[in-house]
Structures are given as C-alpha cells and as structure tokens.
Amino acid sequence: DSGVTQTPKHLITATGQRVTLRCSPRSGDLSVYWYQQSLDQGLQFLIQYYNGEERAKGNILERFSAQQFPDLHSELNLSSLELGDSALYFCASSVNPGPSSGNTIYFGEGSWLTVV
Amino acid sequence: DAKTTQPTSMDCAEGRAANLPCNHSTISGNEYVYWYRQIHSQGPQYIIHGLKNNETNEMASLIITEDRKSSTLILPHATLRDTAVYYCIVRLSGGSNYKLTFGKGTLLTVNP
C-alpha cells in the first residue's frame, strides 16, 4: 500500500459525458501527479500540482482539467469523453515538487475508466 | 531527462537472481537513476534509486557503473510475484522537469 488513495476504482460512462477522478496523496505529501495509461500509449504524464498550484503540464488534452484543493487532495476532470479516453488513470504524490535529493514519487492503484 | 534503453523482455528462474540492465549513456551529473515496476495493471511501485553509488534496500540492489552510463537492477532471489514490467528512469535532480518519464520497460517473467 503506497498510501495514495484513488476513487473510484472502476468507472463506466458513455461518450460525451464528464467524470471526476479523485486522489488523496500520502500524508505529508504536497505534490500530486496525474498519469494516463492506455494499451497503446504506455504511461503518459498529464499534469502536476504542488501545494495547490500547477507545476508542470504534459500531454493533457484541453477537455481534461485538474486541481489540487487546500486539503491537498486532487481531482482530475475529464469531459466530452471519447472512446479513446478509456484508460487507467494514476495519481501519484511526493513530498517536494522537484526531484532534489532523490524525492520519490509514489503511485496509487489507479482508476479504470471505460467509455462506451 | 536522459533517454534509457532496456531489453524488451527477460526470463528468470524462480529463486535465482534477476539482473535487469539499463543503458543511459547520455545521463548528466545531476540525474538520478530510478527503478519502478508495474505488476499487471497495478500502480507503478517504487523499487530503488541512486545517483552515483550502489544502493541496496529490502527489495533490490542497484549497481551503477563508474561512468554512470549504465546500471543494473538486481533482484537477489526472484519469486513468481516479481513478474512485472520494470522501468528504468533517469530524472533530473533540479530544474523544472519534475515528472517521471516512463519508457516501455522490461517485462520480467519469473518461471517456476
């Protein structure tokens, strides 16, 4: 158990819909990362937040957005869903925003999204 | 981040040591070597990381060559539960590039 909690574990929704994935980081971790893993793309970095502020952006679609709240939990919002958005979405957390001193990132177990 | 090269797949007999190589010939002085693994559809699991010196923890050992252009992850006594995709990642120790960039990794299959 990494200490990173993600909900829901599984989600099935229709095309065009909007969903919200939630992540609670490890106790004491201020930085949250979101990754997407689909069968043909591998693990792709989407976005990172540190203490409520966006720190880095990866291959995140405009239909997707995220935020980190004052209690440090984060939500990833996916809208106008397409079949191709079906994937595993992972949240990860670390103490610091950057990799100094070998700051380690720990992953949650993911949220399975199926768009039908 | 420096690019890494890993074999696509490897086999290992249960109880034997699994040695997973990683080439990172363009690594720079302030980049760490990280190893993660992912058991089928589970979240990536941190294994170990190092900068220059060899490192050991309860899961594995990490051997980094003196020139830091390659490294080897060693699972001393592989079990069936070690079957997973292993990712070698090189990551900056400073600057703004904070994320982990995953490649395709090595699928390690531990056979009975």
Short mmCIF file of C-alpha atoms in Angstrom, two decimals:
data_model
loop_
_atom_site.label_atom_id
_atom_site.label_comp_id
_atom_site.label_asym_id
_atom_site.label_seq_id
_atom_site.Cartn_x
_atom_site.Cartn_y
_atom_site.Cartn_z
CA ASP A 1 0.00 0.00 0.00
CA SER A 2 1.64 3.22 -1.21
CA GLY A 3 -0.62 5.48 0.85
CA VAL A 4 -2.02 7.20 -2.24
CA THR A 5 -5.78 6.67 -2.48
CA GLN A 6 -7.77 6.93 -5.68
CA THR A 7 -11.51 6.76 -6.22
CA PRO A 8 -13.42 5.37 -7.94
CA LYS A 9 -11.52 2.19 -8.79
CA HIS A 10 -13.71 1.48 -11.79
CA LEU A 11 -15.98 3.72 -13.82
CA ILE A 12 -18.05 3.08 -16.92
CA THR A 13 -19.60 6.01 -18.70
CA ALA A 14 -20.92 6.99 -22.11
CA THR A 15 -19.31 9.12 -24.77
CA GLY A 16 -19.88 12.82 -24.32
CA GLN A 17 -20.17 12.54 -20.56
CA ARG A 18 -17.99 14.11 -17.85
CA VAL A 19 -16.34 12.32 -14.94
CA THR A 20 -14.24 13.32 -11.96
CA LEU A 21 -11.45 11.17 -10.56
CA ARG A 22 -10.28 11.84 -7.05
CA CYS A 23 -6.90 11.39 -5.41
CA SER A 24 -5.75 11.67 -1.81
CA PRO A 25 -1.96 11.92 -1.58
CA ARG A 26 0.18 10.26 1.07
CA SER A 27 0.12 12.01 4.40
CA GLY A 28 2.58 14.90 4.28
CA ASP A 29 3.00 14.90 0.51
CA LEU A 30 2.41 18.27 -1.10
CA SER A 31 2.86 17.35 -4.74
CA VAL A 32 0.37 15.40 -6.84
CA TYR A 33 0.88 13.97 -10.33
CA TRP A 34 -1.63 12.51 -12.78
CA TYR A 35 -0.75 9.88 -15.36
CA GLN A 36 -2.76 8.12 -18.05
CA GLN A 37 -2.05 4.57 -19.18
CA SER A 38 -3.77 3.19 -22.23
CA LEU A 39 -2.93 -0.04 -24.02
CA ASP A 40 -1.15 1.60 -26.92
CA GLN A 41 0.42 4.61 -25.20
CA GLY A 42 2.06 3.38 -22.04
CA LEU A 43 2.30 5.63 -19.00
CA GLN A 44 1.85 9.25 -20.03
CA PHE A 45 2.35 12.18 -17.68
CA LEU A 46 -0.60 14.55 -17.66
CA ILE A 47 -0.12 17.23 -15.02
CA GLN A 48 1.49 18.03 -11.67
CA TYR A 49 0.36 20.20 -8.78
CA TYR A 50 2.29 21.38 -5.77
CA ASN A 51 0.51 22.82 -2.76
CA GLY A 52 -2.45 23.88 -4.85
CA GLU A 53 -0.59 25.33 -7.80
CA GLU A 54 0.04 23.81 -11.20
CA ARG A 55 3.75 22.98 -11.60
CA ALA A 56 4.14 21.03 -14.81
CA LYS A 57 1.97 20.06 -17.72
CA GLY A 58 2.36 17.09 -20.01
CA ASN A 59 0.18 15.56 -22.67
CA ILE A 60 -3.09 16.67 -21.16
CA LEU A 61 -5.99 17.32 -23.51
CA GLU A 62 -7.92 20.57 -23.33
CA ARG A 63 -11.01 18.52 -22.42
CA PHE A 64 -9.21 17.45 -19.26
CA SER A 65 -8.50 19.63 -16.25
CA ALA A 66 -7.25 19.14 -12.75
CA GLN A 67 -6.95 20.97 -9.49
CA GLN A 68 -5.48 20.50 -6.04
CA PHE A 69 -7.51 21.65 -3.08
CA PRO A 70 -6.36 23.25 0.21
CA ASP A 71 -6.56 19.87 1.94
CA LEU A 72 -4.14 18.65 -0.79
CA HIS A 73 -6.47 16.16 -2.41
CA SER A 74 -6.69 16.45 -6.17
CA GLU A 75 -9.34 15.89 -8.80
CA LEU A 76 -8.94 15.14 -12.48
CA ASN A 77 -11.93 16.20 -14.55
CA LEU A 78 -12.48 14.54 -17.90
CA SER A 79 -15.18 15.99 -20.14
CA SER A 80 -16.72 15.33 -23.55
CA LEU A 81 -15.44 11.81 -23.18
CA GLU A 82 -14.45 9.80 -26.23
CA LEU A 83 -13.89 6.08 -26.66
CA GLY A 84 -10.15 6.74 -26.80
CA ASP A 85 -10.17 8.17 -23.30
CA SER A 86 -10.69 4.68 -21.92
CA ALA A 87 -7.61 4.06 -19.83
CA LEU A 88 -6.15 3.62 -16.38
CA TYR A 89 -5.60 6.94 -14.66
CA PHE A 90 -2.97 7.01 -11.95
CA CYS A 91 -2.37 9.58 -9.30
CA ALA A 92 0.99 9.84 -7.59
CA SER A 93 2.39 12.00 -4.84
CA SER A 94 5.69 13.16 -3.42
CA VAL A 95 6.82 15.34 -0.57
CA ASN A 96 8.51 18.00 -2.64
CA PRO A 97 7.71 19.40 -6.05
CA GLY A 98 11.06 18.63 -7.55
CA PRO A 99 13.45 15.73 -7.77
CA SER A 100 16.12 17.20 -5.50
CA SER A 101 17.68 14.77 -3.07
CA GLY A 102 16.02 11.91 -4.90
CA ASN A 103 12.48 12.91 -3.95
CA THR A 104 10.49 9.72 -4.52
CA ILE A 105 7.11 9.58 -6.23
CA TYR A 106 4.57 7.02 -5.00
CA PHE A 107 1.64 5.84 -7.11
CA GLY A 108 -1.91 4.91 -6.29
CA GLU A 109 -3.67 1.85 -7.68
CA GLY A 110 -5.43 3.77 -10.39
CA SER A 111 -8.93 4.42 -11.65
CA TRP A 112 -10.15 2.31 -14.56
CA LEU A 113 -12.22 4.41 -16.92
CA THR A 114 -14.22 2.72 -19.65
CA VAL A 115 -16.04 4.93 -22.13
CA VAL A 116 -18.76 3.14 -24.10
CA ASP B 1 15.65 13.67 -18.93
CA ALA B 2 18.20 11.30 -20.40
CA LYS B 3 16.83 8.53 -22.55
CA THR B 4 17.13 4.96 -21.29
CA THR B 5 17.38 1.69 -23.19
CA GLN B 6 16.17 -1.58 -21.71
CA PRO B 7 15.64 -5.04 -23.17
CA THR B 8 12.05 -5.68 -24.09
CA SER B 9 11.80 -8.87 -22.10
CA MET B 10 13.77 -11.23 -19.89
CA ASP B 11 13.18 -14.56 -18.22
CA CYS B 12 14.43 -15.71 -14.86
CA ALA B 13 14.08 -18.94 -12.90
CA GLU B 14 12.39 -18.73 -9.54
CA GLY B 15 14.91 -18.48 -6.73
CA ARG B 16 17.66 -17.21 -8.97
CA ALA B 17 18.92 -13.64 -9.17
CA ALA B 18 17.33 -11.45 -11.80
CA ASN B 19 19.69 -8.91 -13.32
CA LEU B 20 17.94 -6.20 -15.31
CA PRO B 21 20.21 -3.92 -17.35
CA CYS B 22 19.60 -0.33 -18.32
CA ASN B 23 21.63 1.86 -20.60
CA HIS B 24 21.60 5.61 -20.01
CA SER B 25 24.65 6.77 -21.89
CA THR B 26 23.54 10.42 -22.07
CA ILE B 27 23.00 10.79 -18.34
CA SER B 28 24.25 14.02 -16.83
CA GLY B 29 25.85 14.57 -13.48
CA ASN B 30 22.73 15.73 -11.66
CA GLU B 31 20.41 12.98 -12.85
CA TYR B 32 19.27 10.14 -10.65
CA VAL B 33 18.55 6.60 -11.81
CA TYR B 34 15.17 5.33 -10.61
CA TRP B 35 13.64 1.89 -10.91
CA TYR B 36 9.94 1.20 -10.75
CA ARG B 37 7.94 -1.87 -11.56
CA GLN B 38 4.36 -2.42 -12.57
CA ILE B 39 2.60 -5.69 -11.91
CA HIS B 40 -0.20 -6.16 -14.38
CA SER B 41 -2.49 -3.10 -14.29
CA GLN B 42 -1.47 -2.16 -10.76
CA GLY B 43 0.08 1.18 -9.86
CA PRO B 44 3.81 1.53 -10.55
CA GLN B 45 5.79 0.55 -7.48
CA TYR B 46 8.95 2.32 -6.45
CA ILE B 47 11.90 -0.03 -6.06
CA ILE B 48 15.11 1.91 -5.63
CA HIS B 49 17.07 4.90 -6.85
CA GLY B 50 20.66 6.10 -6.88
CA LEU B 51 22.95 8.85 -8.08
CA LYS B 52 26.49 7.51 -8.13
CA ASN B 53 26.96 4.83 -5.53
CA ASN B 54 25.49 1.37 -5.47
CA GLU B 55 22.37 1.13 -3.40
CA THR B 56 20.59 -1.72 -1.65
CA ASN B 57 17.26 -1.96 0.10
CA GLU B 58 14.92 -4.74 1.14
CA MET B 59 13.66 -5.20 -2.41
CA ALA B 60 16.70 -4.94 -4.62
CA SER B 61 20.20 -3.72 -5.31
CA LEU B 62 21.16 -1.07 -7.81
CA ILE B 63 24.59 -1.19 -9.39
CA ILE B 64 25.63 1.94 -11.29
CA THR B 65 28.78 1.83 -13.39
CA GLU B 66 31.56 4.23 -12.57
CA ASP B 67 30.91 6.32 -15.68
CA ARG B 68 27.16 6.23 -14.83
CA LYS B 69 26.27 5.30 -18.39
CA SER B 70 24.53 2.10 -17.37
CA SER B 71 23.06 0.39 -14.37
CA THR B 72 21.74 -2.99 -13.29
CA LEU B 73 18.84 -3.75 -11.02
CA ILE B 74 19.33 -6.96 -9.12
CA LEU B 75 16.51 -8.94 -7.52
CA PRO B 76 18.55 -11.39 -5.46
CA HIS B 77 16.04 -14.23 -5.21
CA ALA B 78 13.28 -13.78 -7.75
CA THR B 79 9.82 -15.13 -6.98
CA LEU B 80 6.78 -15.59 -9.19
CA ARG B 81 5.38 -12.38 -7.71
CA ASP B 82 8.28 -10.45 -9.19
CA THR B 83 6.88 -10.99 -12.68
CA ALA B 84 6.26 -7.42 -13.85
CA VAL B 85 7.34 -4.67 -16.20
CA TYR B 86 10.43 -2.96 -14.81
CA TYR B 87 11.10 0.65 -15.71
CA CYS B 88 14.47 2.33 -15.54
CA ILE B 89 14.06 6.11 -15.42
CA VAL B 90 16.60 8.88 -15.34
CA ARG B 91 15.39 12.01 -13.64
CA LEU B 92 16.88 15.42 -13.04
CA SER B 93 17.79 16.39 -9.52
CA GLY B 94 16.99 20.03 -10.13
CA GLY B 95 15.32 22.42 -12.53
CA SER B 96 11.68 22.32 -13.51
CA ASN B 97 11.44 18.85 -15.01
CA TYR B 98 9.91 17.11 -12.04
CA LYS B 99 7.97 14.30 -13.60
CA LEU B 100 8.96 10.69 -14.16
CA THR B 101 9.02 9.80 -17.84
CA PHE B 102 8.28 6.14 -18.41
CA GLY B 103 9.56 4.21 -21.39
CA LYS B 104 8.44 0.74 -22.40
CA GLY B 105 10.44 -1.04 -19.70
CA THR B 106 11.47 -4.69 -19.47
CA LEU B 107 8.91 -7.43 -18.99
CA LEU B 108 10.50 -9.79 -16.49
CA THR B 109 8.90 -13.21 -16.37
CA VAL B 110 9.88 -15.39 -13.44
CA ASN B 111 9.35 -19.05 -14.27
CA PRO B 112 8.79 -21.88 -11.79
#
